[in-house]
Short mmCIF file of C-alpha atoms and ligand atoms in Angstrom, two decimals:
data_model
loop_
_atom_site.label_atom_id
_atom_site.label_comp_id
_atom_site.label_asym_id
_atom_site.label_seq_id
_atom_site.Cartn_x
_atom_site.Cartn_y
_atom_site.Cartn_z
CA UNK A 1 54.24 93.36 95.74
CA UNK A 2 53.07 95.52 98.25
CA UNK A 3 55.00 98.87 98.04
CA UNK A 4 57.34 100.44 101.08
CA UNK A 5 56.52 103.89 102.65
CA UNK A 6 59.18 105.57 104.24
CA UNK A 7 58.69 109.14 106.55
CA UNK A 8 61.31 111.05 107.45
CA UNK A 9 59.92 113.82 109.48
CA UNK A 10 60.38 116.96 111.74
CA UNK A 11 63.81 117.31 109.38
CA UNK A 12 65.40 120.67 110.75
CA UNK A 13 66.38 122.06 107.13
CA UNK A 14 65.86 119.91 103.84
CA UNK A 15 67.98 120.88 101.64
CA UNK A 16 68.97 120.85 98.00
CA UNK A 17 65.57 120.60 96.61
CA UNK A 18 65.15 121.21 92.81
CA UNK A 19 62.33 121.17 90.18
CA UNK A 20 62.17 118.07 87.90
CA UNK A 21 64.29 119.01 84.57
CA UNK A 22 66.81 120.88 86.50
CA UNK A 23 69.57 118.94 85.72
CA UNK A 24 72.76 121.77 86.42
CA UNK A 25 73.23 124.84 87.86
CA UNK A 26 75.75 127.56 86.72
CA UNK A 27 76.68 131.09 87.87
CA UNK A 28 74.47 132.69 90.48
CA UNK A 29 72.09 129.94 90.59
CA UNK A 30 75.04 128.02 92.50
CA UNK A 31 75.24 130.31 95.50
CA UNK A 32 71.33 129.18 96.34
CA UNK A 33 70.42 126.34 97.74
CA UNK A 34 66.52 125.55 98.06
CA UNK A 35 65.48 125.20 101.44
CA UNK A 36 62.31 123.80 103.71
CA UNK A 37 62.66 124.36 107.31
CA UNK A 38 60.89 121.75 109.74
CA UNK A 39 60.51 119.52 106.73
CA UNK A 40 59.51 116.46 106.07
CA UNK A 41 60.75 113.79 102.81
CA UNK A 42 58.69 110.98 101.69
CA UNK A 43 59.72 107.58 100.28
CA UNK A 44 58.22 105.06 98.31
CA UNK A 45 59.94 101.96 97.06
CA UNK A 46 63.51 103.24 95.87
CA UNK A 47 62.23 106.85 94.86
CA UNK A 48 61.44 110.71 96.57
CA UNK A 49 57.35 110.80 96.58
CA UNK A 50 56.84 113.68 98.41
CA UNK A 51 58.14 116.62 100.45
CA UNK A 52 56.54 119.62 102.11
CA UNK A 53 56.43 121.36 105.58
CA UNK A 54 55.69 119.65 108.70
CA UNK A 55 52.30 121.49 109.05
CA UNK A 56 50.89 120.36 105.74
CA UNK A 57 51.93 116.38 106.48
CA UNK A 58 49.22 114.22 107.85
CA UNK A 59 50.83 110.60 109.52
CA UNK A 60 49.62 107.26 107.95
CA UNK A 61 49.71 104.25 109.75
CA UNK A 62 51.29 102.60 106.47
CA UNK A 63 55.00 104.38 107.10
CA UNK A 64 57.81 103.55 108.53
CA UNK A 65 59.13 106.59 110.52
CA UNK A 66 62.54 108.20 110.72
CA UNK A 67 62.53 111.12 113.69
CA UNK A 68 65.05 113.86 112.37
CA UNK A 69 64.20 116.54 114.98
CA UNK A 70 67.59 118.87 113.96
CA UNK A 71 69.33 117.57 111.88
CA UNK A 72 69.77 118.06 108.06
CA UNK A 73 68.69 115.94 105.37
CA UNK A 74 70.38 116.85 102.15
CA UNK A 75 71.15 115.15 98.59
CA UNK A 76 73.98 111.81 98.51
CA UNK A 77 77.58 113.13 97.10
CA UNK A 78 77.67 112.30 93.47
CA UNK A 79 81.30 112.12 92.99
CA UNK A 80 81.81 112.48 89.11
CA UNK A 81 85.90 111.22 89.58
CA UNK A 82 87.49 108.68 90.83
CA UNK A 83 90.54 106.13 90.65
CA UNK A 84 88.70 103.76 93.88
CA UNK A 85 90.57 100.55 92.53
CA UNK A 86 94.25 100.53 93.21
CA UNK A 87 96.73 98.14 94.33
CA UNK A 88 98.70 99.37 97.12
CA UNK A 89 99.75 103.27 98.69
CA UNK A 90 102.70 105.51 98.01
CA UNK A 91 103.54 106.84 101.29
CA UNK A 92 106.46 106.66 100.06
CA UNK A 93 106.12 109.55 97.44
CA UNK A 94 104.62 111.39 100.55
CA UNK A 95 107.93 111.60 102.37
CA UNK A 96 109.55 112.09 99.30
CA UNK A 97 107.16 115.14 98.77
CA UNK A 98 107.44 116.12 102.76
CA UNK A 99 111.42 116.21 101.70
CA UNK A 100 111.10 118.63 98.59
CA UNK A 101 110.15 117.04 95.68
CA UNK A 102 107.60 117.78 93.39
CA UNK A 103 104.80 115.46 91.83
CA UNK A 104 106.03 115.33 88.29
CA UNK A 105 109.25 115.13 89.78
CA UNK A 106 108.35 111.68 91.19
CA UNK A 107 106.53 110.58 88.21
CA UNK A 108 109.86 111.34 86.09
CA UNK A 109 111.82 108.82 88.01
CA UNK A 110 109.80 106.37 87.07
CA UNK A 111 107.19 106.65 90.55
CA UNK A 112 103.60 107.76 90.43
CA UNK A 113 101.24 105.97 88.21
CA UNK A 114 104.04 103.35 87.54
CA UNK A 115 104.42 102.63 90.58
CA UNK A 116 101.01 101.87 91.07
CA UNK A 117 100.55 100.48 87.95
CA UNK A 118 103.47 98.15 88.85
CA UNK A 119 101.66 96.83 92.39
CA UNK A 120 98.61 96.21 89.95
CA UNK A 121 100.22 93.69 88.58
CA UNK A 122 100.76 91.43 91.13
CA UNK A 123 97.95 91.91 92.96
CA UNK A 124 94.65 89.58 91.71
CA UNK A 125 91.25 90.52 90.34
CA UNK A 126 89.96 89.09 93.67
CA UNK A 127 92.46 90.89 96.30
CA UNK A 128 91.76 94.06 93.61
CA UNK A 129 87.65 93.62 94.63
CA UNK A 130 88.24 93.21 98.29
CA UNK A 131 90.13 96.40 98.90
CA UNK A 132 87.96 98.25 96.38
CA UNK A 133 84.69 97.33 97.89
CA UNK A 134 86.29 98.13 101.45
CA UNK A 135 87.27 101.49 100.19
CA UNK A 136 83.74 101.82 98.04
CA UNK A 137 81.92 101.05 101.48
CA UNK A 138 83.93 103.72 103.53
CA UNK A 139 83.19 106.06 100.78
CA UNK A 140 79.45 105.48 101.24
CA UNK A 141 78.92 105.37 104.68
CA UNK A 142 80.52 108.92 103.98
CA UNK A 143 77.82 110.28 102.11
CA UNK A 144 78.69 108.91 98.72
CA UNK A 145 75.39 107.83 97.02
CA UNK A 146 76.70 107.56 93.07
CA UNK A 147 80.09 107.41 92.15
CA UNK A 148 82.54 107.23 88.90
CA UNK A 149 85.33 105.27 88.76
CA UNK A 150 88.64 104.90 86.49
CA UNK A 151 90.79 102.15 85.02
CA UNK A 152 94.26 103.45 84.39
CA UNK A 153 96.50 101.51 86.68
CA UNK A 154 96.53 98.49 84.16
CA UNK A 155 98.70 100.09 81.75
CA UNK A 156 98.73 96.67 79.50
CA UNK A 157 95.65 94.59 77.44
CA UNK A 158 95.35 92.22 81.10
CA UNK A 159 95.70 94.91 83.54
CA UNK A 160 93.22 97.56 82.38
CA UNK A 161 90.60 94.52 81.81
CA UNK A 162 91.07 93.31 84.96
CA UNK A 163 90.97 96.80 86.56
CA UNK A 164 87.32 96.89 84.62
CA UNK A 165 86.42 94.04 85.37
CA UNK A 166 86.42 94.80 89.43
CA UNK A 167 84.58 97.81 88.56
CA UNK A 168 81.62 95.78 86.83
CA UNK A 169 81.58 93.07 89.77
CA UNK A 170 81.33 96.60 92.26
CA UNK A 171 78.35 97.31 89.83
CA UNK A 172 76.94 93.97 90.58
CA UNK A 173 77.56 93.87 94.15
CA UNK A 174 76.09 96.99 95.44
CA UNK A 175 73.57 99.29 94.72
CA UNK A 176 75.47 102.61 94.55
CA UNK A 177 75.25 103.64 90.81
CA UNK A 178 78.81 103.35 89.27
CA UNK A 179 79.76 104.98 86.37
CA UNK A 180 83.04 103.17 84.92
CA UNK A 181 85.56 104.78 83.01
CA UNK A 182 88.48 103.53 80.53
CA UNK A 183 91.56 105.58 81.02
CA UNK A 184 94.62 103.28 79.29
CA UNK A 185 96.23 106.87 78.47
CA UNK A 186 96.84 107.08 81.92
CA UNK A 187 100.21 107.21 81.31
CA UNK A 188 102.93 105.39 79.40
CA UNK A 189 104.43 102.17 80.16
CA UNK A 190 108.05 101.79 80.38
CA UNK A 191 108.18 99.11 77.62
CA UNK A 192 106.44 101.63 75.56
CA UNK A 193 109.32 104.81 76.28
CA UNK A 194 110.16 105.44 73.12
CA UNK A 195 107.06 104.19 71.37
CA UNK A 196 104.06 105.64 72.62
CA UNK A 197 102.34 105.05 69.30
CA UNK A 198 103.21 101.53 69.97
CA UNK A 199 100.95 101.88 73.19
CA UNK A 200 97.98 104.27 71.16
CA UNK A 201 97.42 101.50 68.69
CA UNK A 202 97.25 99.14 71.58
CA UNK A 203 94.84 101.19 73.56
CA UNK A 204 93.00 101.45 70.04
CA UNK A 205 93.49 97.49 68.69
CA UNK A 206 93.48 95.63 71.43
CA UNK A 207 91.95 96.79 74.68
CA UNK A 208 89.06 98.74 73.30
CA UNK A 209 87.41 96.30 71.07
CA UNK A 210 87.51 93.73 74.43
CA UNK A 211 86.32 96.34 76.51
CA UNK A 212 83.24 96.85 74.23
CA UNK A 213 82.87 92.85 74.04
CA UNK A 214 82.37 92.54 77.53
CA UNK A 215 80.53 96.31 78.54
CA UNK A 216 83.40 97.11 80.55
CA UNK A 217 83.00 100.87 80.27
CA UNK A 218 80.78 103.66 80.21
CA UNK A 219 83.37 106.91 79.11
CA UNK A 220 86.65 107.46 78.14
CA UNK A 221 89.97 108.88 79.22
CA UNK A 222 93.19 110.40 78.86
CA UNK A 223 96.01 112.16 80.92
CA UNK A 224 96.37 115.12 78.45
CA UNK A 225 99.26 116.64 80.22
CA UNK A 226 103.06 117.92 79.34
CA UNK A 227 104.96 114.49 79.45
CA UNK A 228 101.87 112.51 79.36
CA UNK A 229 99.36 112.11 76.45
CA UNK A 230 99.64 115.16 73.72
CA UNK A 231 96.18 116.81 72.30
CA UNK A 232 96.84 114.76 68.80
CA UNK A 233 97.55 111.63 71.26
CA UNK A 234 93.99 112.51 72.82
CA UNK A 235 92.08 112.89 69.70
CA UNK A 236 93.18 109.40 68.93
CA UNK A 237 92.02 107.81 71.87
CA UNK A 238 88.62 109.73 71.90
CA UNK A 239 87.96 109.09 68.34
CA UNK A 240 88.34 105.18 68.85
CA UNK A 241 86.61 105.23 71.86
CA UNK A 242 83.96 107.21 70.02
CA UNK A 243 83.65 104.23 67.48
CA UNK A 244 82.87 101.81 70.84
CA UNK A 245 80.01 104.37 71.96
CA UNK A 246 82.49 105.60 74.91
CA UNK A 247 81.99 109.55 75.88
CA UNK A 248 85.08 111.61 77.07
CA UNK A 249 85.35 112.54 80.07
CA UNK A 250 89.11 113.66 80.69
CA UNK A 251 92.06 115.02 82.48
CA UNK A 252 93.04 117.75 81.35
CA UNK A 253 94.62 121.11 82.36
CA UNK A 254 96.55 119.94 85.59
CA UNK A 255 99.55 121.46 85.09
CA UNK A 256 99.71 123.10 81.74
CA UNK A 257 97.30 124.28 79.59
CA UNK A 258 98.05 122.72 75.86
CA UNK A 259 94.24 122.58 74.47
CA UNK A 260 92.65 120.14 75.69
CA UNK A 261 89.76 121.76 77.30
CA UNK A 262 89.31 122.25 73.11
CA UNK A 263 90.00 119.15 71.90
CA UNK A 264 87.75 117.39 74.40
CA UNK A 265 84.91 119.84 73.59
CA UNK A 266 84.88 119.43 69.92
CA UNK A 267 84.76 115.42 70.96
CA UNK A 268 81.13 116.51 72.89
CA UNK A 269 83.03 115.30 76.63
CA UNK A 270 80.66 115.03 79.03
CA UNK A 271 83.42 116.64 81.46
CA UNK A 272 86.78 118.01 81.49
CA UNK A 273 88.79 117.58 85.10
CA UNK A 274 91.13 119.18 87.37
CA UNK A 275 91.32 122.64 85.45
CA UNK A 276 94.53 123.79 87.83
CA UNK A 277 95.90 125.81 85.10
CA UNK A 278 93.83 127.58 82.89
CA UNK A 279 93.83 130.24 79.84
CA UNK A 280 91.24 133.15 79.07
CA UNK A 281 91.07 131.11 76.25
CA UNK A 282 89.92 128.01 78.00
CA UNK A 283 87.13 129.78 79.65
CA UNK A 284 85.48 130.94 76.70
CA UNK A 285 86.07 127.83 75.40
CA UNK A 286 83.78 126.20 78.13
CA UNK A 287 81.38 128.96 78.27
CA UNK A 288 80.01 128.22 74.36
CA UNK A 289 79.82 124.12 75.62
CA UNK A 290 77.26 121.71 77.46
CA UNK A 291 81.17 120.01 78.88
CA UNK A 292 80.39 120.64 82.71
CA UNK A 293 84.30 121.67 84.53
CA UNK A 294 84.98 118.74 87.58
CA UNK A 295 87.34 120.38 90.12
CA UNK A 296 89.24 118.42 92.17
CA UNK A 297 90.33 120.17 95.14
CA UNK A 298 91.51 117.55 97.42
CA UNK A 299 94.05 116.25 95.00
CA UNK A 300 95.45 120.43 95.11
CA UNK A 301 95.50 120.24 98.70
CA UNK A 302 97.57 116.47 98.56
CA UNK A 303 99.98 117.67 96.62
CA UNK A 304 100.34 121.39 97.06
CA UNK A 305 99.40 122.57 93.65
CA UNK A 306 96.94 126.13 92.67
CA UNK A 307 93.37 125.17 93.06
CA UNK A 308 91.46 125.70 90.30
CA UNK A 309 89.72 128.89 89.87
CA UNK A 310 86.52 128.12 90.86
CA UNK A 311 84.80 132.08 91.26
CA UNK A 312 86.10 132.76 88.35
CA UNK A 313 83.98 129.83 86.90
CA UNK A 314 81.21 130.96 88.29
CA UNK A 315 81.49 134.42 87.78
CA UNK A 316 82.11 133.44 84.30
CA UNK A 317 78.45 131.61 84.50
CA UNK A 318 80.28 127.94 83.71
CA UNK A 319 78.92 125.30 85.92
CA UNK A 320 81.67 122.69 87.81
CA UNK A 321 81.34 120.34 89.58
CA UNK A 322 83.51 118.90 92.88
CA UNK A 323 84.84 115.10 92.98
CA UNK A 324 87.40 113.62 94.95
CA UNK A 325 89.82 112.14 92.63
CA UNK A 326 90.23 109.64 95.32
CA UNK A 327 93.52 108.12 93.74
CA UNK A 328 96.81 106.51 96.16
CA UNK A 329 99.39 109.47 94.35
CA UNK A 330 97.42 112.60 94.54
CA UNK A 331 94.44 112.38 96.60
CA UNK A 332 94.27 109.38 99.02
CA UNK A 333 91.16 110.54 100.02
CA UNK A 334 87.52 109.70 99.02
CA UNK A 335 85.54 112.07 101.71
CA UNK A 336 83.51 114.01 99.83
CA UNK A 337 82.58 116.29 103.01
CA UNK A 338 86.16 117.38 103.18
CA UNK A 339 86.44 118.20 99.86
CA UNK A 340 83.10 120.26 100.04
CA UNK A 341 85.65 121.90 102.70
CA UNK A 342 88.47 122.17 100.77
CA UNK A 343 86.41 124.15 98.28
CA UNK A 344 85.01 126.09 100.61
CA UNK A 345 87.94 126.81 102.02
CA UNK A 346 90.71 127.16 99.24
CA UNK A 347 88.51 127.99 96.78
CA UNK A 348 86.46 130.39 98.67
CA UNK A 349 83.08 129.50 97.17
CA UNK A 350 79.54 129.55 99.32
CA UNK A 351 78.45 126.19 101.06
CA UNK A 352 75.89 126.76 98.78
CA UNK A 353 78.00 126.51 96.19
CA UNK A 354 79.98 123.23 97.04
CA UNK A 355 76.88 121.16 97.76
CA UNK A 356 75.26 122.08 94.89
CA UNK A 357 78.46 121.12 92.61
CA UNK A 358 78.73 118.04 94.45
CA UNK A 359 75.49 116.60 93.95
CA UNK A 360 72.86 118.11 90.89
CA UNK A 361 76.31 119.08 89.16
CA UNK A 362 78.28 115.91 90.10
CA UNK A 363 75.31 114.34 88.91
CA UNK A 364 75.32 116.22 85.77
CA UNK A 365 78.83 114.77 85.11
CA UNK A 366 78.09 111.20 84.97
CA UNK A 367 75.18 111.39 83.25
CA UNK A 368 72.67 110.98 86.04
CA UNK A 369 71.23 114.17 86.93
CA UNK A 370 67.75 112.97 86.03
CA UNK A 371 67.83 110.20 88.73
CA UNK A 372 69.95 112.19 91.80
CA UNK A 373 71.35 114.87 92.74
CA UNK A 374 68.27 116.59 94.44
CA UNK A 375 65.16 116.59 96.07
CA UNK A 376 62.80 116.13 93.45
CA UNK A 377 59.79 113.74 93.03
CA UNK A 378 60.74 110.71 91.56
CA UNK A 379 64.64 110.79 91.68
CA UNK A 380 66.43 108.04 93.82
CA UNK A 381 65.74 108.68 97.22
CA UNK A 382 69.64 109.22 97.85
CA UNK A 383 70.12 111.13 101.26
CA UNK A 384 72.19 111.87 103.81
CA UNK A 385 70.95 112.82 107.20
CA UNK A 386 73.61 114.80 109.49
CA UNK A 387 74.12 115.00 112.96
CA UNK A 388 72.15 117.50 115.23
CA UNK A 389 73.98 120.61 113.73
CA UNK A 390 72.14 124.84 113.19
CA UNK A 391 72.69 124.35 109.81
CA UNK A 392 73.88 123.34 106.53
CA UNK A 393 76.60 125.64 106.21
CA UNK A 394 78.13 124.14 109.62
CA UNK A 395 79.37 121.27 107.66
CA UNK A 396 82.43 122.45 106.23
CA UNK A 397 83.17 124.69 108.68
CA UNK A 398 83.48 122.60 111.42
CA UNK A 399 85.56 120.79 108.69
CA UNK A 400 87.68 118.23 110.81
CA UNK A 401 84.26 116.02 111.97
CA UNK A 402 82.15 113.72 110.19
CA UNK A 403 78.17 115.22 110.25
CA UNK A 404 76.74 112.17 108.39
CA UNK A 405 74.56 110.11 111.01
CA UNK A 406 72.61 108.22 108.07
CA UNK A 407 73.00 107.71 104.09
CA UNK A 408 70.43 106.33 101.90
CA UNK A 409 70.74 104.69 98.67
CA UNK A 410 67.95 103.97 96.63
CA UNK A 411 65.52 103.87 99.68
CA UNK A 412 67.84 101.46 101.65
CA UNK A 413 69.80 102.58 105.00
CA UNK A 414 73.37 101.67 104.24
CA UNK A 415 74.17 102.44 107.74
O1 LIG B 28 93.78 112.71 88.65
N1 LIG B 28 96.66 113.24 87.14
C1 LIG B 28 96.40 112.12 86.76
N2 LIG B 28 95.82 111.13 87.43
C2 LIG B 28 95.51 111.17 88.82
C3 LIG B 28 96.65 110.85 89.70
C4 LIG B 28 97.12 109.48 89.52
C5 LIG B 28 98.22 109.06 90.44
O2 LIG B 28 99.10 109.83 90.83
O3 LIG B 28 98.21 107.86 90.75
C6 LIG B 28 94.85 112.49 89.16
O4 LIG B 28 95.40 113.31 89.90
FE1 LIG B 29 92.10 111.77 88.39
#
């Protein structure tokens, strides 16, 4: 088969360009972002073939052309964690939050993930694909160009399979690369109160075993929290999950620090999320480790929690990266452009600083900094094109407006 050119040309700023083998960035290399000014990007097929300045690009009848006279052109999000299928909202815990109370607060009366985990139920594997896939769409015509996404709302054998199995027919039905992720220690059932080994050897005996039968799952999970999943909890669930082939990747440090940055390092976890509340001791655990740090800032700003310290990571030299947690309890939000915002904003890093953690290091956190995450030669040709804006750093700071004219995923417009 013939093969498709694609020229995208007079490009005001390209941006986020890389050399082949980068596949993080850490410390000072996070406040620079590699720049070409009147640019142009080259496509062939579903991959990057070229870039260079304007000047040094001769036209070829063979392309088809894409005029970008001011506007940006800059790497897809790669958001590294999500909970995209869910049954239902909780505006409901909003008000109740709006009135005073906190988020564990909720969760202790039996609200939060039960809740949701108790709408999951009744809802179908069908109804459970349509809303995903709506919500998956909206995400990409935001930007989004790879994504990860969690079980955890199953909280029984039937649920979290079924939860899985929407994930794997996403995988099927569009060409945004999805990372899926088992998280049964999400939290703990009711029928399970006062047995939550009861629930461990079901995560262990039951669900994994089927997962593996059917390749339901890329990584592994667990809500290591006060009240939630303990560190010896987690180094059950990782160690089985281990056996199937399944990588951590985890939630840890949201609310208390209890180890599990640790614990999830000695497992080799490809990343450790949220990172609210952390220790000296937690830094310099992540500073001797190839675990990248996933912040989450959106779900701080939902529910009115410390952000994490991102300049300390970086002054620390520990790369992170940003993802949206897009959840219904505590971020109901899946716009990766606010959340490069938000972490501009709250967390007072560079624009620099937030693309580059949300795509090469998002990347980086699901495994897939070798195909996206930059502008490099043969990498995915995963783009966004803005809006006629000065520059890059206008994005989050005219924070309240959507900038993305055009995404591209693997050489195809998606909008
Ligand atoms: O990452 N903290 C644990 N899990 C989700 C929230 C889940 C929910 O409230 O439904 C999170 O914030
Ligand atoms: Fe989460």
């Amino acid at each position: 088969m013939k093969e498709s050119k694609q020229i995208i040309i007079n490009i005001k700023q390209l941006v986020g360009i890389l050399k082949k083998g980068e596949t993080k960035l850490c410390g000072e290399e996070m406040n620079n972002i590699y720049t070409i000014e009147n640019a142009f990007l080259e496509i062939t097929d579903n991959l990057i073939s070229g870039f260079g300045k304007m000047e040094d690009f001769q036209i070829n009848d063979q392309y088809s052309v894409f005029e970008a006279k001011g506007k940006v052109v800059f790497p897809s999000w790669n958001d590294s964690h999500t909970h995209l299928v869910f049954a239902g909202t909780r505006e409901k815990e909003f008000i109740d939050r709006i009135n005073g109370l906190s988020y564990e607060e909720i969760a202790a009366r039996g609200g939060g993930i039960l809740n949701s985990a108790n709408l999951l139920e009744i809802t179908s594997e069908d109804d459970l694909f349509l809303s995903s896939s709506r919500r998956l769409e909206e995400v990409m015509k935001m930007g989004t160009g790879a994504i990860e996404i969690k079980s955890g709302y199953g909280l029984s054998h039937d649920g979290e399979l079924k939860m899985l199995r929407v994930i794997k027919r996403l995988q099927e039905s569009y060409d945004i690369p999805i990372k899926s992720t088992f998280l049964g220690a999400h939290a703990l059932p009711k029928k399970y109160k006062n047995n939550k080994d009861q629930y461990i050897n079901l995560i262990v005996n039951e669900m994994l075993p089927n997962i593996k039968e059917e390749e339901l799952a890329d990584y592994i999970d667990v809500f290591c929290e006060t009240n939630y999943f303990s560190v010896d909890d987690m180094q059950k669930v990782i160690e089985a999950g281990h056996k199937y082939g399944l990588k951590p990747k985890v939630h840890v440090n949201q609310f208390t620090s209890i180890g599990g940055i640790q614990k999830a390092i000695e497992w080799n976890a490809v990343s450790v999320d949220h990172l609210e509340v952390m220790s000296e001791n937690d830094f310099e655990s992540l500073s001797n480790s190839d675990t990248i740090a996933t912040l989450l800032p959106s779900c701080s700003f939902f529910i009115d929690i410390p952000y994490a310290p991102a300049r300390k990571l970086i002054t620390k030299n520990i790369p992170f990266a940003l993802a949206s947690d897009y959840n219904p309890g505590s971020s109901p939000n899946g716009n990766m452009n606010l959340v490069n915002a938000l972490a501009a904003i709250k967390m007072k890093i560079s624009p620099q600083a937030a693309i580059n953690a949300s795509t090469i290091n998002g990347a980086y956190a699901m495994e897939l900094a070798d195909k996206t995450g930059s502008i490099t030669i043969g990498k995915w040709a995963n783009i966004n094109i803005s809006s006629e804006i000065n520059s890059y750093g206008f994005m989050p700071y005219s924070f309240g407006q959507n900038h993305i004219e055009k995404s591209m995923i693997k050489g195809t417009w998606i909008n």
